[in-house]
Backbone atoms as SQL, in Angstrom:
CREATE TABLE atoms (id INTEGER PRIMARY KEY, chain TEXT, resi INTEGER, resn TEXT, atom TEXT, x REAL, y REAL, z REAL);
INSERT INTO atoms VALUES
  (1, 'A', 1, 'ALA', 'N', 0.606, -1.161, 0.092),
  (2, 'A', 1, 'ALA', 'CA', 0.059, -0.069, 0.128),
  (3, 'A', 1, 'ALA', 'C', 0.777, 1.240, 0.458),
  (4, 'A', 2, 'MET', 'N', 1.804, 1.201, 0.862),
  (5, 'A', 2, 'MET', 'CA', 2.705, 2.156, 1.047),
  (6, 'A', 2, 'MET', 'C', 3.363, 2.529, -0.497),
  (7, 'A', 3, 'THR', 'N', 4.018, 1.436, -0.885),
  (8, 'A', 3, 'THR', 'CA', 4.993, 1.581, -2.245),
  (9, 'A', 3, 'THR', 'C', 3.839, 2.392, -3.158),
  (10, 'A', 4, 'ASP', 'N', 2.582, 1.535, -3.460),
  (11, 'A', 4, 'ASP', 'CA', 1.622, 2.446, -4.651),
  (12, 'A', 4, 'ASP', 'C', 1.880, 3.358, -4.107),
  (13, 'A', 5, 'LEU', 'N', 1.558, 4.398, -3.290),
  (14, 'A', 5, 'LEU', 'CA', 1.531, 5.838, -2.462),
  (15, 'A', 5, 'LEU', 'C', 2.365, 6.722, -2.980),
  (16, 'A', 6, 'TYR', 'N', 3.828, 6.051, -2.739),
  (17, 'A', 6, 'TYR', 'CA', 4.967, 6.609, -3.353),
  (18, 'A', 6, 'TYR', 'C', 4.864, 6.029, -4.827),
  (19, 'A', 7, 'ASP', 'N', 4.852, 5.289, -5.517),
  (20, 'A', 7, 'ASP', 'CA', 5.209, 5.508, -7.304),
  (21, 'A', 7, 'ASP', 'C', 3.906, 6.663, -7.344),
  (22, 'A', 8, 'ARG', 'N', 2.607, 6.245, -7.131),
  (23, 'A', 8, 'ARG', 'CA', 1.393, 7.452, -7.560),
  (24, 'A', 8, 'ARG', 'C', 2.436, 9.562, -7.306),
  (25, 'A', 9, 'LEU', 'N', 2.589, 9.130, -6.210),
  (26, 'A', 9, 'LEU', 'CA', 3.202, 10.555, -6.079),
  (27, 'A', 9, 'LEU', 'C', 4.595, 10.898, -6.776),
  (28, 'A', 10, 'ALA', 'N', 5.376, 9.664, -6.885),
  (29, 'A', 10, 'ALA', 'CA', 6.521, 10.032, -8.452),
  (30, 'A', 10, 'ALA', 'C', 5.639, 10.374, -9.758),
  (31, 'A', 11, 'GLU', 'N', 4.610, 9.718, -10.192),
  (32, 'A', 11, 'GLU', 'CA', 4.044, 9.535, -11.253),
  (33, 'A', 11, 'GLU', 'C', 3.391, 11.279, -11.310),
  (34, 'A', 12, 'LEU', 'N', 2.939, 11.440, -10.002),
  (35, 'A', 12, 'LEU', 'CA', 2.099, 12.685, -9.867),
  (36, 'A', 12, 'LEU', 'C', 3.179, 13.802, -10.607),
  (37, 'A', 13, 'ALA', 'N', 3.919, 14.005, -9.584),
  (38, 'A', 13, 'ALA', 'CA', 5.187, 14.612, -9.476),
  (39, 'A', 13, 'ALA', 'C', 5.858, 14.887, -11.415),
  (40, 'A', 14, 'ARG', 'N', 5.921, 13.735, -11.722),
  (41, 'A', 14, 'ARG', 'CA', 6.460, 13.695, -12.759),
  (42, 'A', 14, 'ARG', 'C', 5.437, 14.525, -13.938),
  (43, 'A', 15, 'THR', 'N', 4.237, 13.824, -14.005),
  (44, 'A', 15, 'THR', 'CA', 3.537, 14.043, -14.718),
  (45, 'A', 15, 'THR', 'C', 3.364, 15.538, -14.955),
  (46, 'A', 16, 'GLU', 'N', 2.907, 16.339, -13.523),
  (47, 'A', 16, 'GLU', 'CA', 2.413, 17.467, -13.306),
  (48, 'A', 16, 'GLU', 'C', 3.974, 18.605, -13.021),
  (49, 'A', 17, 'ARG', 'N', 4.828, 18.672, -13.333),
  (50, 'A', 17, 'ARG', 'CA', 6.267, 19.243, -13.219),
  (51, 'A', 17, 'ARG', 'C', 6.034, 20.063, -13.473),
  (52, 'A', 18, 'ARG', 'N', 5.743, 20.458, -14.796),
  (53, 'A', 18, 'ARG', 'CA', 5.150, 21.982, -15.145),
  (54, 'A', 18, 'ARG', 'C', 4.447, 22.533, -14.554),
  (55, 'A', 19, 'ALA', 'N', 3.176, 22.246, -13.868),
  (56, 'A', 19, 'ALA', 'CA', 2.663, 22.803, -12.727),
  (57, 'A', 19, 'ALA', 'C', 2.690, 23.162, -11.349),
  (58, 'A', 20, 'LEU', 'N', 3.651, 21.975, -11.001),
  (59, 'A', 20, 'LEU', 'CA', 4.577, 22.484, -9.620),
  (60, 'A', 20, 'LEU', 'C', 5.152, 23.446, -10.052),
  (61, 'A', 21, 'SER', 'N', 5.987, 23.469, -10.448),
  (62, 'A', 21, 'SER', 'CA', 7.297, 24.224, -11.220),
  (63, 'A', 21, 'SER', 'C', 6.571, 25.360, -11.096),
  (64, 'A', 22, 'ALA', 'N', 5.611, 25.945, -12.087),
  (65, 'A', 22, 'ALA', 'CA', 4.816, 26.837, -11.464),
  (66, 'A', 22, 'ALA', 'C', 4.417, 27.754, -10.415),
  (67, 'A', 23, 'VAL', 'N', 4.198, 26.510, -9.580),
  (68, 'A', 23, 'VAL', 'CA', 3.585, 27.123, -8.237),
  (69, 'A', 23, 'VAL', 'C', 4.902, 27.795, -7.454),
  (70, 'A', 24, 'ALA', 'N', 6.371, 27.178, -7.628),
  (71, 'A', 24, 'ALA', 'CA', 7.325, 27.696, -6.783),
  (72, 'A', 24, 'ALA', 'C', 7.539, 28.915, -7.672),
  (73, 'A', 25, 'ARG', 'N', 7.465, 28.866, -8.455),
  (74, 'A', 25, 'ARG', 'CA', 8.407, 30.306, -9.452),
  (75, 'A', 25, 'ARG', 'C', 6.959, 31.627, -9.306),
  (76, 'A', 26, 'ALA', 'N', 5.969, 31.175, -9.118),
  (77, 'A', 26, 'ALA', 'CA', 4.944, 32.087, -8.681),
  (78, 'A', 26, 'ALA', 'C', 5.287, 32.671, -7.046),
  (79, 'A', 27, 'GLU', 'N', 6.147, 31.771, -6.437),
  (80, 'A', 27, 'GLU', 'CA', 6.718, 32.241, -5.324),
  (81, 'A', 27, 'GLU', 'C', 7.852, 33.125, -5.425),
  (82, 'A', 28, 'GLY', 'N', 8.735, 33.474, -6.515),
  (83, 'A', 28, 'GLY', 'CA', 9.236, 33.960, -6.629),
  (84, 'A', 28, 'GLY', 'C', 10.958, 33.101, -6.618),
  (85, 'A', 29, 'LEU', 'N', 10.432, 32.131, -7.406),
  (86, 'A', 29, 'LEU', 'CA', 12.097, 31.011, -7.134),
  (87, 'A', 29, 'LEU', 'C', 12.718, 31.099, -8.530),
  (88, 'A', 30, 'THR', 'N', 13.484, 31.349, -8.890),
  (89, 'A', 30, 'THR', 'CA', 14.199, 30.838, -10.328),
  (90, 'A', 30, 'THR', 'C', 13.479, 29.674, -11.218),
  (91, 'A', 31, 'PRO', 'N', 13.235, 29.502, -12.200),
  (92, 'A', 31, 'PRO', 'CA', 13.370, 28.152, -12.750),
  (93, 'A', 31, 'PRO', 'C', 13.988, 27.171, -12.165),
  (94, 'A', 32, 'GLU', 'N', 15.624, 27.617, -12.005),
  (95, 'A', 32, 'GLU', 'CA', 16.480, 26.013, -11.500),
  (96, 'A', 32, 'GLU', 'C', 16.009, 25.651, -10.127),
  (97, 'A', 33, 'GLU', 'N', 15.395, 26.915, -9.455),
  (98, 'A', 33, 'GLU', 'CA', 15.313, 26.495, -7.933),
  (99, 'A', 33, 'GLU', 'C', 13.936, 25.972, -7.622),
  (100, 'A', 34, 'ALA', 'N', 12.840, 26.400, -8.529),
  (101, 'A', 34, 'ALA', 'CA', 11.489, 26.017, -8.791),
  (102, 'A', 34, 'ALA', 'C', 11.365, 24.160, -8.891),
  (103, 'A', 35, 'VAL', 'N', 12.635, 23.789, -9.936),
  (104, 'A', 35, 'VAL', 'CA', 12.707, 22.609, -9.965),
  (105, 'A', 35, 'VAL', 'C', 13.027, 21.623, -8.586),
  (106, 'A', 36, 'GLU', 'N', 14.233, 22.645, -7.884),
  (107, 'A', 36, 'GLU', 'CA', 14.985, 21.672, -6.747),
  (108, 'A', 36, 'GLU', 'C', 13.416, 21.886, -6.002),
  (109, 'A', 37, 'CYS', 'N', 12.888, 23.075, -5.944),
  (110, 'A', 37, 'CYS', 'CA', 11.619, 22.950, -4.821),
  (111, 'A', 37, 'CYS', 'C', 10.630, 21.964, -4.972),
  (112, 'A', 38, 'VAL', 'N', 10.242, 21.738, -5.941),
  (113, 'A', 38, 'VAL', 'CA', 9.141, 20.030, -6.222),
  (114, 'A', 38, 'VAL', 'C', 10.176, 19.143, -6.262),
  (115, 'A', 39, 'GLN', 'N', 11.256, 19.008, -6.222),
  (116, 'A', 39, 'GLN', 'CA', 12.032, 17.383, -5.724),
  (117, 'A', 39, 'GLN', 'C', 12.307, 17.477, -4.407),
  (118, 'A', 40, 'ASP', 'N', 12.355, 18.770, -3.464),
  (119, 'A', 40, 'ASP', 'CA', 12.280, 18.884, -2.191),
  (120, 'A', 40, 'ASP', 'C', 11.086, 18.121, -1.437),
  (121, 'A', 41, 'ALA', 'N', 10.040, 18.703, -2.258),
  (122, 'A', 41, 'ALA', 'CA', 8.895, 18.869, -1.843),
  (123, 'A', 41, 'ALA', 'C', 8.425, 17.418, -1.928),
  (124, 'A', 42, 'LEU', 'N', 8.560, 17.044, -2.441),
  (125, 'A', 42, 'LEU', 'CA', 8.193, 15.271, -2.910),
  (126, 'A', 42, 'LEU', 'C', 8.688, 14.665, -1.647),
  (127, 'A', 43, 'VAL', 'N', 10.109, 14.748, -1.436),
  (128, 'A', 43, 'VAL', 'CA', 10.810, 14.053, -0.715),
  (129, 'A', 43, 'VAL', 'C', 10.518, 14.442, 0.897),
  (130, 'A', 44, 'THR', 'N', 9.792, 15.638, 0.883),
  (131, 'A', 44, 'THR', 'CA', 9.263, 15.787, 2.329),
  (132, 'A', 44, 'THR', 'C', 7.913, 15.694, 2.344),
  (133, 'A', 45, 'LEU', 'N', 7.180, 15.141, 1.392),
  (134, 'A', 45, 'LEU', 'CA', 5.251, 14.909, 1.339),
  (135, 'A', 45, 'LEU', 'C', 6.022, 12.919, 1.674),
  (136, 'A', 46, 'LEU', 'N', 6.964, 12.126, 1.017),
  (137, 'A', 46, 'LEU', 'CA', 6.978, 10.621, 0.870),
  (138, 'A', 46, 'LEU', 'C', 7.259, 10.645, 1.897),
  (139, 'A', 47, 'GLY', 'N', 7.749, 11.463, 2.946),
  (140, 'A', 47, 'GLY', 'CA', 8.297, 10.897, 4.585),
  (141, 'A', 47, 'GLY', 'C', 7.363, 11.447, 5.384),
  (142, 'A', 48, 'ARG', 'N', 5.835, 11.581, 5.108),
  (143, 'A', 48, 'ARG', 'CA', 5.044, 11.851, 5.954),
  (144, 'A', 48, 'ARG', 'C', 3.575, 11.843, 4.847),
  (145, 'A', 49, 'PRO', 'N', 3.205, 10.783, 4.125),
  (146, 'A', 49, 'PRO', 'CA', 2.114, 10.698, 3.353),
  (147, 'A', 49, 'PRO', 'C', 0.801, 10.602, 4.360),
  (148, 'A', 50, 'ASP', 'N', 0.312, 11.389, 3.545),
  (149, 'A', 50, 'ASP', 'CA', -1.270, 10.886, 3.975),
  (150, 'A', 50, 'ASP', 'C', -2.689, 10.489, 2.735),
  (151, 'A', 51, 'GLU', 'N', -2.642, 9.396, 2.808),
  (152, 'A', 51, 'GLU', 'CA', -3.403, 8.659, 1.961),
  (153, 'A', 51, 'GLU', 'C', -5.271, 9.590, 1.963),
  (154, 'A', 52, 'GLY', 'N', -5.329, 10.610, 3.212),
  (155, 'A', 52, 'GLY', 'CA', -6.822, 11.012, 3.122),
  (156, 'A', 52, 'GLY', 'C', -6.693, 12.190, 1.776),
  (157, 'A', 53, 'SER', 'N', -5.621, 12.839, 1.934),
  (158, 'A', 53, 'SER', 'CA', -5.745, 13.855, 1.103),
  (159, 'A', 53, 'SER', 'C', -5.535, 14.056, -0.268),
  (160, 'A', 54, 'PRO', 'N', -6.013, 14.545, -1.161),
  (161, 'A', 54, 'PRO', 'CA', -5.949, 14.809, -2.630),
  (162, 'A', 54, 'PRO', 'C', -4.281, 15.106, -3.446),
  (163, 'A', 55, 'LEU', 'N', -3.773, 14.135, -4.134),
  (164, 'A', 55, 'LEU', 'CA', -2.113, 13.884, -3.522),
  (165, 'A', 55, 'LEU', 'C', -2.008, 15.333, -4.372),
  (166, 'A', 56, 'LEU', 'N', -2.268, 15.760, -5.617),
  (167, 'A', 56, 'LEU', 'CA', -1.910, 16.864, -6.437),
  (168, 'A', 56, 'LEU', 'C', -2.116, 18.382, -5.438),
  (169, 'A', 57, 'ALA', 'N', -3.029, 18.346, -4.872),
  (170, 'A', 57, 'ALA', 'CA', -3.499, 19.333, -4.240),
  (171, 'A', 57, 'ALA', 'C', -2.569, 19.302, -2.825),
  (172, 'A', 58, 'ALA', 'N', -1.927, 17.958, -2.000),
  (173, 'A', 58, 'ALA', 'CA', -0.986, 18.117, -0.972),
  (174, 'A', 58, 'ALA', 'C', 0.372, 18.922, -1.688),
  (175, 'A', 59, 'LEU', 'N', 0.944, 17.993, -3.035),
  (176, 'A', 59, 'LEU', 'CA', 1.855, 18.246, -3.370),
  (177, 'A', 59, 'LEU', 'C', 2.384, 20.288, -3.626),
  (178, 'A', 60, 'LYS', 'N', 1.288, 20.376, -4.375),
  (179, 'A', 60, 'LYS', 'CA', 0.850, 21.916, -4.502),
  (180, 'A', 60, 'LYS', 'C', 1.218, 22.641, -3.271),
  (181, 'A', 61, 'VAL', 'N', 0.400, 22.472, -2.069),
  (182, 'A', 61, 'VAL', 'CA', 0.941, 23.152, -0.670),
  (183, 'A', 61, 'VAL', 'C', 2.240, 22.235, -0.603),
  (184, 'A', 62, 'THR', 'N', 2.450, 21.706, -0.524),
  (185, 'A', 62, 'THR', 'CA', 4.240, 21.285, 0.277),
  (186, 'A', 62, 'THR', 'C', 5.286, 22.127, -0.797),
  (187, 'A', 63, 'VAL', 'N', 4.989, 22.482, -2.239),
  (188, 'A', 63, 'VAL', 'CA', 5.871, 22.725, -3.188),
  (189, 'A', 63, 'VAL', 'C', 5.806, 24.161, -2.824),
  (190, 'A', 64, 'ARG', 'N', 4.596, 24.944, -2.450),
  (191, 'A', 64, 'ARG', 'CA', 4.769, 26.219, -2.020),
  (192, 'A', 64, 'ARG', 'C', 5.237, 26.954, -0.796),
  (193, 'A', 65, 'ASN', 'N', 5.286, 25.695, 0.501),
  (194, 'A', 65, 'ASN', 'CA', 6.159, 26.119, 1.238),
  (195, 'A', 65, 'ASN', 'C', 7.140, 25.973, 1.295),
  (196, 'A', 66, 'ALA', 'N', 7.738, 25.298, 0.294),
  (197, 'A', 66, 'ALA', 'CA', 9.212, 25.098, 0.289),
  (198, 'A', 66, 'ALA', 'C', 9.801, 26.324, -0.136),
  (199, 'A', 67, 'ALA', 'N', 8.723, 26.437, -1.744),
  (200, 'A', 67, 'ALA', 'CA', 9.464, 27.380, -2.527),
  (201, 'A', 67, 'ALA', 'C', 9.592, 29.066, -1.451),
  (202, 'A', 68, 'ARG', 'N', 8.188, 28.997, -0.811),
  (203, 'A', 68, 'ARG', 'CA', 8.470, 30.518, 0.321),
  (204, 'A', 68, 'ARG', 'C', 9.783, 29.955, 1.228),
  (205, 'A', 69, 'ASN', 'N', 9.989, 29.040, 1.978),
  (206, 'A', 69, 'ASN', 'CA', 11.250, 28.789, 2.792),
  (207, 'A', 69, 'ASN', 'C', 12.399, 29.225, 1.983),
  (208, 'A', 70, 'ALA', 'N', 12.736, 28.509, 0.460),
  (209, 'A', 70, 'ALA', 'CA', 13.657, 28.902, -0.213),
  (210, 'A', 70, 'ALA', 'C', 13.998, 30.284, -0.584),
  (211, 'A', 71, 'ARG', 'N', 12.487, 31.117, -1.053),
  (212, 'A', 71, 'ARG', 'CA', 12.928, 32.333, -1.445),
  (213, 'A', 71, 'ARG', 'C', 13.468, 33.202, 0.348),
  (214, 'A', 72, 'ARG', 'N', 12.741, 32.667, 1.137),
  (215, 'A', 72, 'ARG', 'CA', 12.988, 33.871, 2.569),
  (216, 'A', 72, 'ARG', 'C', 15.286, 33.012, 2.563),
  (217, 'A', 73, 'ARG', 'N', 14.982, 31.810, 2.334),
  (218, 'A', 73, 'ARG', 'CA', 16.953, 31.858, 2.878),
  (219, 'A', 73, 'ARG', 'C', 17.901, 32.144, 1.920),
  (220, 'A', 74, 'HIS', 'N', 17.156, 32.450, 0.891),
  (221, 'A', 74, 'HIS', 'CA', 17.914, 33.657, -0.221),
  (222, 'A', 74, 'HIS', 'C', 18.028, 34.774, 0.177),
  (223, 'A', 75, 'GLY', 'N', 17.010, 35.362, 0.864),
  (224, 'A', 75, 'GLY', 'CA', 17.153, 36.377, 1.001),
  (225, 'A', 75, 'GLY', 'C', 16.558, 37.522, 0.243),
  (226, 'A', 76, 'ARG', 'N', 15.047, 36.896, -0.006),
  (227, 'A', 76, 'ARG', 'CA', 14.368, 38.040, -1.379),
  (228, 'A', 76, 'ARG', 'C', 13.359, 38.023, -0.130),
  (229, 'A', 77, 'SER', 'N', 12.652, 39.196, -0.727),
  (230, 'A', 77, 'SER', 'CA', 11.230, 39.522, -0.049),
  (231, 'A', 77, 'SER', 'C', 10.418, 39.680, -0.795),
  (232, 'A', 78, 'ARG', 'N', 10.101, 39.014, -2.052),
  (233, 'A', 78, 'ARG', 'CA', 9.681, 39.148, -3.390),
  (234, 'A', 78, 'ARG', 'C', 8.098, 39.119, -3.022),
  (235, 'A', 79, 'ASP', 'N', 7.212, 40.167, -3.359),
  (236, 'A', 79, 'ASP', 'CA', 5.754, 39.840, -3.148),
  (237, 'A', 79, 'ASP', 'C', 5.428, 38.765, -4.083),
  (238, 'A', 80, 'SER', 'N', 4.615, 38.067, -3.018),
  (239, 'A', 80, 'SER', 'CA', 3.987, 36.917, -3.749),
  (240, 'A', 80, 'SER', 'C', 3.173, 37.142, -4.774),
  (241, 'A', 81, 'ALA', 'N', 2.238, 38.122, -4.612),
  (242, 'A', 81, 'ALA', 'CA', 1.065, 38.692, -5.745),
  (243, 'A', 81, 'ALA', 'C', 1.620, 38.836, -6.729),
  (244, 'A', 82, 'ARG', 'N', 3.134, 39.703, -6.756),
  (245, 'A', 82, 'ARG', 'CA', 3.908, 40.401, -8.218),
  (246, 'A', 82, 'ARG', 'C', 4.718, 39.495, -8.572),
  (247, 'A', 83, 'ALA', 'N', 5.091, 38.230, -7.808),
  (248, 'A', 83, 'ALA', 'CA', 5.449, 37.085, -8.471),
  (249, 'A', 83, 'ALA', 'C', 4.316, 36.375, -9.406),
  (250, 'A', 84, 'ARG', 'N', 3.387, 36.270, -8.619),
  (251, 'A', 84, 'ARG', 'CA', 2.287, 35.852, -9.761),
  (252, 'A', 84, 'ARG', 'C', 1.681, 36.388, -10.805),
  (253, 'A', 85, 'ALA', 'N', 1.389, 37.404, -10.934),
  (254, 'A', 85, 'ALA', 'CA', 1.192, 38.698, -11.946),
  (255, 'A', 85, 'ALA', 'C', 2.230, 38.482, -12.929),
  (256, 'A', 86, 'GLU', 'N', 3.688, 37.790, -12.803),
  (257, 'A', 86, 'GLU', 'CA', 4.968, 37.879, -13.391),
  (258, 'A', 86, 'GLU', 'C', 4.243, 36.827, -14.619),
  (259, 'A', 87, 'GLN', 'N', 3.948, 35.594, -13.428),
  (260, 'A', 87, 'GLN', 'CA', 3.823, 34.190, -14.298),
  (261, 'A', 87, 'GLN', 'C', 2.706, 33.970, -15.297),
  (262, 'A', 88, 'ALA', 'N', 2.087, 35.008, -15.465),
  (263, 'A', 88, 'ALA', 'CA', 0.675, 35.504, -16.222),
  (264, 'A', 88, 'ALA', 'C', 0.710, 35.535, -17.824);
């Protein structure tokens, strides 16, 4: 059961790579940072899976939080709304 969840999450991250990276980019990360953020978020989520949550929604929230943390670590105070507007 747990292996199936891991496989589903890995497949979801692969097939939704652009959408997930866009979430991180909307938080102000560079394209390279966004890809790394998605990978980090997947590792974090796999460390504490919650089978009751819709996987994509859970992964997007995890990516968004990881992107915000990465932006803070890099000392960027980029406004999220402005970053989202630039993505559009």
